[in-house]
mmCIF file of C-alpha atoms in Angstrom:
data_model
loop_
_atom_site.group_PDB
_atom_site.id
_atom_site.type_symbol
_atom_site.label_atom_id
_atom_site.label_comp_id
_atom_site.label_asym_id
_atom_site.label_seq_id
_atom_site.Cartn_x
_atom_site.Cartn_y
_atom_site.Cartn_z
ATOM 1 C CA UNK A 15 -22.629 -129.530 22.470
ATOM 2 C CA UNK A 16 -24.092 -126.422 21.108
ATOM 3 C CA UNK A 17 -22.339 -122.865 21.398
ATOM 4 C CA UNK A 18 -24.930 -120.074 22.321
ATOM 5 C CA UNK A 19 -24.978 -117.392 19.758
ATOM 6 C CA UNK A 20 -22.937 -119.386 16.744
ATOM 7 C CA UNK A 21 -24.980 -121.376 14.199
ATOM 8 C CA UNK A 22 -24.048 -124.770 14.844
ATOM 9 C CA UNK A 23 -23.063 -125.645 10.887
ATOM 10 C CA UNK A 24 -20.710 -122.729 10.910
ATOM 11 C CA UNK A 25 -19.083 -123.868 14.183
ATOM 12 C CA UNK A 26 -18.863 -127.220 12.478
ATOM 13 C CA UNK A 27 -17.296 -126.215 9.510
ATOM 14 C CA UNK A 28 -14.719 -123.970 11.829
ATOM 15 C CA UNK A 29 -13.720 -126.984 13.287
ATOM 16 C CA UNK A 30 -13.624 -129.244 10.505
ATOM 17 C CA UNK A 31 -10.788 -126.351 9.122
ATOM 18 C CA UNK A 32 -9.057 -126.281 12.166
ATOM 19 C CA UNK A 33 -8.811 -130.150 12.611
ATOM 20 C CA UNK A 34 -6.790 -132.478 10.395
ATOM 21 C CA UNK A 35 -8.132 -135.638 10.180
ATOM 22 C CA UNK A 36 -5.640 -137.174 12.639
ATOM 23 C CA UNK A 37 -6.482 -134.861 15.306
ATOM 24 C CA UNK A 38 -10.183 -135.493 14.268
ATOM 25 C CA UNK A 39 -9.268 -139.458 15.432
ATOM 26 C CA UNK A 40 -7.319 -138.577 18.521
ATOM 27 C CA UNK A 41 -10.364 -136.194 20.022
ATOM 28 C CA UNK A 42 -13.212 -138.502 19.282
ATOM 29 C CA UNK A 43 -14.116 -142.244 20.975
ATOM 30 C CA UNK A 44 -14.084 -144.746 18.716
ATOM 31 C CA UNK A 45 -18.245 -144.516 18.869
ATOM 32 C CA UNK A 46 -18.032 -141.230 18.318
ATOM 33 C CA UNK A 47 -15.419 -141.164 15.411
ATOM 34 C CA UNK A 48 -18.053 -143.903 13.833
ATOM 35 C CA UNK A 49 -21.030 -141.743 14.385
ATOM 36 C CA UNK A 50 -19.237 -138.760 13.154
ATOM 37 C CA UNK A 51 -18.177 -140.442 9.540
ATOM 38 C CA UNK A 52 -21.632 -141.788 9.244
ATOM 39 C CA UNK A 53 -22.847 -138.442 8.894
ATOM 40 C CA UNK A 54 -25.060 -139.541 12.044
ATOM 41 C CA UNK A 55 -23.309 -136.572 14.421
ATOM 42 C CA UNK A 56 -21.472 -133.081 14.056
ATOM 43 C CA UNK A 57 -18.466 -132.341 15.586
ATOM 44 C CA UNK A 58 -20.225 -129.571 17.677
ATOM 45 C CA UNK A 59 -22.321 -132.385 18.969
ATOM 46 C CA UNK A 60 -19.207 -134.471 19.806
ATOM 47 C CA UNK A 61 -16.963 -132.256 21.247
ATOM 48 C CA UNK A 62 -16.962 -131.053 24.568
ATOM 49 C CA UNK A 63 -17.333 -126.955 25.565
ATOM 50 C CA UNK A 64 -13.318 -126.760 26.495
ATOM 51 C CA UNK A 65 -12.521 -128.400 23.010
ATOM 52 C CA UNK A 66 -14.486 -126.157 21.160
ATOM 53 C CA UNK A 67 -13.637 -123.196 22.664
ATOM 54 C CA UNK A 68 -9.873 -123.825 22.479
ATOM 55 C CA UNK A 69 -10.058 -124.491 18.626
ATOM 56 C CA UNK A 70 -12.212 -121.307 17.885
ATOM 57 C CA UNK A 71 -9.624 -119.698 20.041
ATOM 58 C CA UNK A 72 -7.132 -120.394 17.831
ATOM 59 C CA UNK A 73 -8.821 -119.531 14.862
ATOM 60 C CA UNK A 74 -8.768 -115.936 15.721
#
């Protein structure tokens, strides 16, 4: 889900920093984990608002 007023690759690649790949696994379905390491869907697309907004809180 998009984040009004960030550009969606740089919220992507916040979240890519913030998550290792284990906690990558354990916040995606398994469709969404596949779709994700196909290159097919970003993780701003796959996480939910709460999610997102909890990890950029923590990168400040």
């Amino acid at each position: 889900m998009p984040v009004p007023g960030y550009d969606p690759d740089d919220v992507d690649n916040l979240l890519e920093q913030k998550l290792s790949e284990t906690d990558v696994r354990s916040q995606l379905s398994d469709a969404e984990l596949e779709s994700y390491e196909n290159g097919d869907a970003r993780l701003v697309e796959l996480l939910d608002e709460d999610q997102i907004d909890q990890l950029l809180d923590e990168a400040k």
